[in-house]
Short mmCIF file of C-alpha atoms in Angstrom, two decimals:
data_model
loop_
_atom_site.label_atom_id
_atom_site.label_comp_id
_atom_site.label_asym_id
_atom_site.label_seq_id
_atom_site.Cartn_x
_atom_site.Cartn_y
_atom_site.Cartn_z
CA UNK A 1 -61.57 34.83 -35.65
CA UNK A 2 -60.77 32.26 -38.29
CA UNK A 3 -63.60 29.73 -37.73
CA UNK A 4 -66.75 28.89 -39.59
CA UNK A 5 -69.88 26.95 -38.70
CA UNK A 6 -69.93 23.49 -40.15
CA UNK A 7 -73.16 21.63 -39.34
CA UNK A 8 -76.84 22.59 -39.80
CA UNK A 9 -77.63 22.15 -36.18
CA UNK A 10 -74.74 24.36 -35.17
CA UNK A 11 -73.29 21.62 -32.90
CA UNK A 12 -69.74 22.00 -34.30
CA UNK A 13 -67.66 24.43 -36.25
CA UNK A 14 -64.39 24.21 -38.16
CA UNK A 15 -61.16 25.76 -36.81
CA UNK A 16 -57.84 26.19 -38.56
CA UNK A 17 -55.03 24.09 -37.12
CA UNK A 18 -51.68 22.49 -37.87
CA UNK A 19 -51.42 18.75 -37.34
CA UNK A 20 -49.17 15.74 -37.89
CA UNK A 21 -50.65 12.86 -39.78
CA UNK A 22 -48.03 10.36 -38.61
CA UNK A 23 -45.16 9.88 -36.10
CA UNK A 24 -42.52 11.37 -38.43
CA UNK A 25 -44.77 13.47 -40.65
CA UNK A 26 -44.28 17.21 -40.54
CA UNK A 27 -46.95 19.46 -39.15
CA UNK A 28 -49.27 20.83 -41.94
CA UNK A 29 -52.48 22.81 -42.20
CA UNK A 30 -55.76 21.10 -41.32
CA UNK A 31 -59.33 22.03 -40.54
CA UNK A 32 -60.55 20.48 -37.33
CA UNK A 33 -63.99 20.21 -35.70
CA UNK A 34 -64.60 22.07 -32.45
CA UNK A 35 -67.82 21.77 -30.43
CA UNK A 36 -70.07 24.80 -30.15
CA UNK A 37 -70.09 26.10 -26.58
CA UNK A 38 -72.41 24.24 -24.18
CA UNK A 39 -73.84 25.89 -21.07
CA UNK A 40 -70.66 25.68 -19.01
CA UNK A 41 -68.23 26.11 -21.89
CA UNK A 42 -65.96 29.03 -22.83
CA UNK A 43 -64.93 29.58 -26.45
CA UNK A 44 -61.48 31.03 -26.89
CA UNK A 45 -59.72 32.66 -29.88
CA UNK A 46 -56.17 31.42 -29.41
CA UNK A 47 -53.66 34.27 -29.68
CA UNK A 48 -50.46 32.48 -28.66
CA UNK A 49 -49.46 28.85 -28.00
CA UNK A 50 -46.17 27.79 -26.53
CA UNK A 51 -44.11 24.87 -27.87
CA UNK A 52 -43.39 22.31 -25.15
CA UNK A 53 -41.10 19.28 -25.60
CA UNK A 54 -44.09 17.20 -24.78
CA UNK A 55 -45.63 18.29 -28.02
CA UNK A 56 -42.74 16.53 -29.91
CA UNK A 57 -42.76 13.48 -27.75
CA UNK A 58 -46.54 12.87 -28.15
CA UNK A 59 -46.60 13.66 -31.88
CA UNK A 60 -43.61 11.42 -32.55
CA UNK A 61 -45.28 8.64 -30.56
CA UNK A 62 -42.29 8.51 -28.13
CA UNK A 63 -44.73 7.69 -25.29
CA UNK A 64 -46.51 4.91 -27.10
CA UNK A 65 -46.66 2.62 -24.06
CA UNK A 66 -48.15 5.39 -21.82
CA UNK A 67 -49.85 7.84 -24.13
CA UNK A 68 -50.05 6.44 -27.72
CA UNK A 69 -50.51 9.09 -30.32
CA UNK A 70 -53.72 9.29 -32.45
CA UNK A 71 -53.47 10.93 -35.84
CA UNK A 72 -54.04 13.50 -36.95
CA UNK A 73 -52.33 14.91 -33.87
CA UNK A 74 -52.77 18.62 -32.95
CA UNK A 75 -50.40 19.43 -30.07
CA UNK A 76 -50.18 22.43 -27.84
CA UNK A 77 -51.03 22.94 -24.14
CA UNK A 78 -49.65 26.41 -23.40
CA UNK A 79 -52.58 28.43 -24.65
CA UNK A 80 -53.36 32.14 -24.14
CA UNK A 81 -56.32 33.73 -25.88
CA UNK A 82 -59.41 35.95 -25.78
CA UNK A 83 -62.93 34.82 -24.86
CA UNK A 84 -65.32 35.01 -27.86
CA UNK A 85 -68.37 33.25 -26.44
CA UNK A 86 -69.62 31.74 -23.20
CA UNK A 87 -72.36 29.31 -22.31
CA UNK A 88 -75.47 30.38 -20.41
CA UNK A 89 -74.21 28.97 -17.06
CA UNK A 90 -70.72 30.49 -17.19
CA UNK A 91 -69.99 32.87 -14.34
CA UNK A 92 -66.16 33.14 -14.12
CA UNK A 93 -65.47 34.49 -17.65
CA UNK A 94 -66.88 37.00 -20.04
CA UNK A 95 -66.48 37.83 -23.74
CA UNK A 96 -63.29 39.76 -24.19
CA UNK A 97 -61.40 38.33 -21.21
CA UNK A 98 -57.80 37.29 -21.62
CA UNK A 99 -57.56 33.64 -20.51
CA UNK A 100 -55.31 30.66 -20.55
CA UNK A 101 -55.60 26.87 -20.86
CA UNK A 102 -52.93 24.46 -19.71
CA UNK A 103 -52.44 20.77 -19.83
CA UNK A 104 -55.95 19.79 -18.74
CA UNK A 105 -59.36 20.51 -20.14
CA UNK A 106 -61.51 18.18 -18.01
CA UNK A 107 -61.58 15.48 -15.25
CA UNK A 108 -64.37 13.30 -13.87
CA UNK A 109 -65.05 15.94 -11.05
CA UNK A 110 -66.48 13.25 -8.78
CA UNK A 111 -63.64 11.03 -7.68
CA UNK A 112 -62.00 11.58 -4.25
CA UNK A 113 -58.95 13.08 -6.02
CA UNK A 114 -61.08 15.70 -7.82
CA UNK A 115 -63.13 16.40 -4.67
CA UNK A 116 -59.84 17.12 -2.90
CA UNK A 117 -59.11 19.71 -5.66
CA UNK A 118 -56.25 17.70 -7.23
CA UNK A 119 -57.78 17.13 -10.64
CA UNK A 120 -54.28 16.95 -12.13
CA UNK A 121 -54.01 13.48 -10.68
CA UNK A 122 -57.58 12.34 -11.59
CA UNK A 123 -57.55 8.90 -13.27
CA UNK A 124 -60.24 10.29 -15.66
CA UNK A 125 -58.41 13.46 -16.55
CA UNK A 126 -58.76 14.78 -20.11
CA UNK A 127 -55.52 16.19 -21.52
CA UNK A 128 -55.61 19.21 -23.79
CA UNK A 129 -54.53 16.91 -26.60
CA UNK A 130 -54.39 13.16 -27.07
CA UNK A 131 -57.18 12.09 -24.67
CA UNK A 132 -60.43 10.50 -25.74
CA UNK A 133 -62.91 13.36 -26.59
CA UNK A 134 -65.84 12.86 -24.26
CA UNK A 135 -68.08 15.03 -26.45
CA UNK A 136 -67.45 12.92 -29.60
CA UNK A 137 -66.33 15.99 -31.62
CA UNK A 138 -63.18 14.16 -32.67
CA UNK A 139 -61.54 10.84 -31.80
CA UNK A 140 -59.19 12.58 -29.37
CA UNK A 141 -58.82 16.08 -27.98
CA UNK A 142 -57.02 18.53 -30.24
CA UNK A 143 -54.57 21.03 -28.71
CA UNK A 144 -53.62 24.67 -29.07
CA UNK A 145 -51.86 24.71 -32.40
CA UNK A 146 -55.23 26.00 -33.72
CA UNK A 147 -57.25 29.10 -34.16
CA UNK A 148 -59.78 28.42 -31.35
CA UNK A 149 -60.70 25.96 -28.64
CA UNK A 150 -63.77 25.36 -26.45
CA UNK A 151 -63.16 24.42 -22.77
CA UNK A 152 -65.19 23.95 -19.67
CA UNK A 153 -65.00 27.08 -17.59
CA UNK A 154 -63.47 25.27 -14.57
CA UNK A 155 -60.29 24.61 -16.61
CA UNK A 156 -60.03 28.21 -18.04
CA UNK A 157 -57.66 30.51 -16.19
CA UNK A 158 -57.45 34.26 -15.95
CA UNK A 159 -54.35 35.81 -17.36
CA UNK A 160 -53.16 39.05 -15.63
CA UNK A 161 -53.48 41.91 -18.08
CA UNK A 162 -50.05 43.42 -17.25
CA UNK A 163 -48.26 40.36 -18.65
CA UNK A 164 -46.89 40.04 -22.19
CA UNK A 165 -49.26 37.49 -23.67
CA UNK A 166 -46.61 35.63 -25.72
CA UNK A 167 -44.38 35.37 -22.66
CA UNK A 168 -47.30 34.28 -20.54
CA UNK A 169 -48.19 31.29 -22.68
CA UNK A 170 -45.41 29.02 -21.31
CA UNK A 171 -46.57 29.74 -17.78
CA UNK A 172 -49.39 27.32 -18.41
CA UNK A 173 -46.96 24.38 -18.44
CA UNK A 174 -43.38 25.36 -17.67
CA UNK A 175 -44.51 27.94 -15.11
CA UNK A 176 -46.76 25.69 -13.08
CA UNK A 177 -44.49 22.67 -13.42
CA UNK A 178 -41.74 24.61 -11.57
CA UNK A 179 -43.98 26.77 -9.30
CA UNK A 180 -45.79 23.83 -7.69
CA UNK A 181 -42.71 22.01 -6.24
CA UNK A 182 -41.04 25.28 -5.20
CA UNK A 183 -44.22 26.37 -3.34
CA UNK A 184 -44.67 22.87 -1.77
CA UNK A 185 -41.08 22.93 -0.53
CA UNK A 186 -41.69 26.22 1.26
CA UNK A 187 -38.85 28.06 -0.44
CA UNK A 188 -38.39 31.65 0.59
CA UNK A 189 -36.03 34.11 2.26
CA UNK A 190 -33.18 32.20 3.93
CA UNK A 191 -33.63 29.13 1.62
CA UNK A 192 -30.73 28.03 -0.50
CA UNK A 193 -32.29 26.52 -3.67
CA UNK A 194 -30.56 24.73 -6.40
CA UNK A 195 -31.87 24.66 -9.99
CA UNK A 196 -30.40 21.91 -12.09
CA UNK A 197 -30.50 22.78 -15.80
CA UNK A 198 -31.25 26.04 -17.58
CA UNK A 199 -33.67 25.25 -20.31
CA UNK A 200 -37.42 25.89 -20.70
CA UNK A 201 -38.21 24.59 -17.24
CA UNK A 202 -35.01 25.71 -15.59
CA UNK A 203 -35.13 29.33 -16.64
CA UNK A 204 -38.70 29.61 -15.21
CA UNK A 205 -37.61 27.94 -11.98
CA UNK A 206 -34.81 30.51 -11.55
CA UNK A 207 -37.20 33.39 -12.01
CA UNK A 208 -39.82 31.97 -9.67
CA UNK A 209 -37.38 30.94 -6.91
CA UNK A 210 -35.85 34.39 -6.98
CA UNK A 211 -39.32 35.99 -6.70
CA UNK A 212 -40.05 33.73 -3.69
CA UNK A 213 -37.04 35.36 -2.04
CA UNK A 214 -34.66 32.37 -2.05
CA UNK A 215 -30.87 32.31 -2.58
CA UNK A 216 -30.85 30.76 -6.06
CA UNK A 217 -27.97 28.67 -7.36
CA UNK A 218 -27.94 27.17 -10.91
CA UNK A 219 -26.21 23.90 -11.49
CA UNK A 220 -25.14 23.35 -15.10
CA UNK A 221 -22.62 21.35 -17.12
CA UNK A 222 -22.09 24.44 -19.39
CA UNK A 223 -19.92 27.33 -18.14
CA UNK A 224 -21.17 29.48 -21.03
CA UNK A 225 -24.60 29.62 -19.36
CA UNK A 226 -23.31 31.38 -16.26
CA UNK A 227 -23.98 34.97 -17.45
CA UNK A 228 -27.52 34.14 -18.58
CA UNK A 229 -28.26 32.31 -15.35
CA UNK A 230 -27.38 35.44 -13.38
CA UNK A 231 -29.39 37.65 -15.75
CA UNK A 232 -32.39 35.52 -15.07
CA UNK A 233 -31.96 35.89 -11.33
CA UNK A 234 -29.41 33.35 -10.10
CA UNK A 235 -27.22 34.52 -7.32
CA UNK A 236 -24.51 31.91 -8.14
CA UNK A 237 -23.70 29.29 -10.71
CA UNK A 238 -21.94 25.95 -10.12
CA UNK A 239 -20.49 24.00 -13.05
CA UNK A 240 -21.46 20.53 -11.99
CA UNK A 241 -18.48 18.86 -13.66
CA UNK A 242 -16.13 20.89 -11.37
CA UNK A 243 -15.50 18.47 -8.50
CA UNK A 244 -13.94 21.24 -6.30
CA UNK A 245 -16.94 23.58 -6.76
CA UNK A 246 -19.35 20.80 -6.01
CA UNK A 247 -17.47 19.75 -2.83
CA UNK A 248 -17.43 23.41 -1.65
CA UNK A 249 -21.27 23.38 -1.58
CA UNK A 250 -21.75 19.84 -0.08
CA UNK A 251 -24.49 19.62 2.46
CA UNK A 252 -25.66 23.24 2.10
CA UNK A 253 -28.91 23.22 -0.03
CA UNK A 254 -32.35 23.32 1.53
CA UNK A 255 -34.02 22.20 -1.67
CA UNK A 256 -32.98 21.28 -5.26
CA UNK A 257 -35.23 21.24 -8.33
CA UNK A 258 -33.90 19.03 -11.14
CA UNK A 259 -35.30 20.12 -14.53
CA UNK A 260 -32.98 18.03 -16.75
CA UNK A 261 -34.50 15.54 -19.16
CA UNK A 262 -31.18 14.04 -20.26
CA UNK A 263 -29.16 11.41 -18.50
CA UNK A 264 -27.08 12.89 -15.68
CA UNK A 265 -25.39 12.07 -12.40
CA UNK A 266 -28.01 12.62 -9.70
CA UNK A 267 -25.85 11.23 -6.90
CA UNK A 268 -23.37 14.06 -6.96
CA UNK A 269 -26.26 16.50 -6.84
CA UNK A 270 -27.83 14.69 -3.86
CA UNK A 271 -24.59 15.27 -1.87
CA UNK A 272 -25.34 18.94 -2.00
CA UNK A 273 -28.42 18.68 0.11
CA UNK A 274 -28.61 19.28 3.91
CA UNK A 275 -29.82 16.59 6.18
CA UNK A 276 -33.44 15.66 5.65
CA UNK A 277 -33.68 17.80 2.49
CA UNK A 278 -35.32 16.89 -0.83
CA UNK A 279 -34.45 16.80 -4.52
CA UNK A 280 -37.59 17.00 -6.73
CA UNK A 281 -37.51 15.84 -10.33
CA UNK A 282 -39.57 17.64 -12.99
CA UNK A 283 -37.40 16.57 -15.89
CA UNK A 284 -38.11 13.16 -17.41
CA UNK A 285 -35.00 11.39 -18.86
CA UNK A 286 -35.87 8.61 -21.33
CA UNK A 287 -33.83 6.12 -19.27
CA UNK A 288 -34.01 5.60 -15.51
CA UNK A 289 -31.41 7.48 -13.50
CA UNK A 290 -28.92 5.48 -11.52
CA UNK A 291 -29.53 6.23 -7.83
CA UNK A 292 -27.19 5.22 -4.97
CA UNK A 293 -28.92 4.18 -1.82
CA UNK A 294 -26.05 5.67 0.16
CA UNK A 295 -26.65 9.09 -1.40
CA UNK A 296 -30.09 9.04 0.39
CA UNK A 297 -29.37 7.07 3.51
CA UNK A 298 -26.25 8.96 4.74
CA UNK A 299 -28.02 12.23 4.75
CA UNK A 300 -31.59 11.13 5.37
CA UNK A 301 -32.39 12.76 2.04
CA UNK A 302 -35.22 12.09 -0.30
CA UNK A 303 -35.96 12.20 -4.04
CA UNK A 304 -39.49 13.11 -5.20
CA UNK A 305 -41.30 13.90 -8.38
CA UNK A 306 -43.79 16.63 -9.29
CA UNK A 307 -46.33 17.00 -12.03
CA UNK A 308 -48.25 20.10 -13.10
CA UNK A 309 -50.27 21.79 -10.31
CA UNK A 310 -54.05 21.74 -10.02
CA UNK A 311 -56.34 24.45 -11.40
CA UNK A 312 -56.42 26.47 -8.19
CA UNK A 313 -52.65 26.39 -7.91
CA UNK A 314 -52.20 27.26 -11.60
CA UNK A 315 -54.35 30.38 -11.14
CA UNK A 316 -52.37 31.20 -8.05
CA UNK A 317 -49.14 30.87 -10.08
CA UNK A 318 -50.51 33.21 -12.87
CA UNK A 319 -51.52 35.82 -10.16
CA UNK A 320 -48.10 35.51 -8.55
CA UNK A 321 -46.38 36.07 -11.93
CA UNK A 322 -48.65 39.07 -12.50
CA UNK A 323 -47.61 40.63 -9.25
CA UNK A 324 -43.90 40.04 -9.96
CA UNK A 325 -43.98 40.69 -13.71
CA UNK A 326 -42.75 37.23 -14.50
CA UNK A 327 -42.97 35.74 -17.97
CA UNK A 328 -40.91 33.26 -19.98
CA UNK A 329 -38.13 34.32 -22.29
CA UNK A 330 -39.57 33.46 -25.63
CA UNK A 331 -38.86 33.47 -29.35
CA UNK A 332 -42.12 34.20 -31.17
CA UNK A 333 -42.60 32.38 -34.47
CA UNK A 334 -45.27 32.19 -37.17
CA UNK A 335 -47.02 28.77 -37.44
CA UNK A 336 -45.40 28.34 -40.87
CA UNK A 337 -42.02 28.02 -39.07
CA UNK A 338 -43.12 25.44 -36.59
CA UNK A 339 -41.41 22.40 -38.15
CA UNK A 340 -38.06 24.28 -38.28
CA UNK A 341 -38.68 25.30 -34.61
CA UNK A 342 -39.20 21.73 -33.62
CA UNK A 343 -35.88 20.72 -35.20
CA UNK A 344 -34.13 23.51 -33.33
CA UNK A 345 -35.83 22.47 -30.05
CA UNK A 346 -34.49 18.93 -30.49
CA UNK A 347 -30.99 20.44 -30.90
CA UNK A 348 -31.47 22.69 -27.88
CA UNK A 349 -31.24 25.84 -29.98
CA UNK A 350 -33.85 28.04 -28.23
CA UNK A 351 -33.70 30.60 -25.42
CA UNK A 352 -35.88 29.50 -23.82
CA UNK A 353 -39.28 28.78 -25.25
CA UNK A 354 -40.84 29.00 -28.73
CA UNK A 355 -44.28 30.57 -28.81
CA UNK A 356 -46.47 30.51 -31.92
CA UNK A 357 -48.26 33.66 -32.95
CA UNK A 358 -51.71 32.31 -34.02
CA UNK A 359 -52.43 35.41 -36.12
CA UNK A 360 -50.19 33.67 -38.64
CA UNK A 361 -52.85 31.03 -39.22
CA UNK A 362 -54.84 33.53 -41.21
CA UNK A 363 -52.16 33.31 -43.94
CA UNK A 364 -52.84 29.61 -44.57
#
């Protein structure tokens, strides 16, 4: 493990990381402080970390009004690793366990939302990167583009040992982001489910919906994605710019999950829903989507949004993926290629998720 103790009282240690020092600065090597494990903490050697589009948005300060970036910024919230130390009060994890960390590393634990087990909506939630560090180790939390991390045991998840670890890393964000709305919608045998978009989120949604037993239909603007959609588990593909194909499926979907983060015509998609059915958004376009009232009113339809799931549901998702052998389709890269990977991600040149092999940090 590439960490060394830093202070005489052993309260922190240094970990290798890659960070951006400004909104348009490239990622570069940096040593960061991590706290030594406290009684309820788990120390994790990070083996793999997925690259999420949120990493780019935060680091480039695209979300300045909502989540302003603090530099140096160490992104990464799709973490898979091995436990190297545990605090005296930890009961759920042991040294040597394979574990994961997603988008959250803490919450206030006491508010009504947390008491209801929905810590992912806690007003005091602590994100894996970019949130104020309650322990004072650093100005803000540092993410998974690093050699190790220390996290309260409540926010550490068990990773099924039968899963490929690199492919499991994106489950901690892309997996739970799509699993949660599919599960909430009750999709299963007999359900006709539409997945809009076939990127990092969309390809996970196809795999999960198929494992739930649904009839899965991918909606895409790109005919060239049809073969890959079927390989991933789709029963059918609709090219959404084909008016005749869209009309043939009007009023036939029980549920649609929209994973697209670019501007697109949501009203034509709503027309595909049955009466009283729902379209859930997990993609986040930079500009508001134009929504026709009639697209909702005439079919008593609804549009909803969905964030990541809570910790219990995230563990449920990992166990589900373990039973069904589901992982993301990934391209594994060394850390030294991360800036190039970010450029490719912005151009949409990845199938379907980059994952960083953290062993490459030892070469810095």
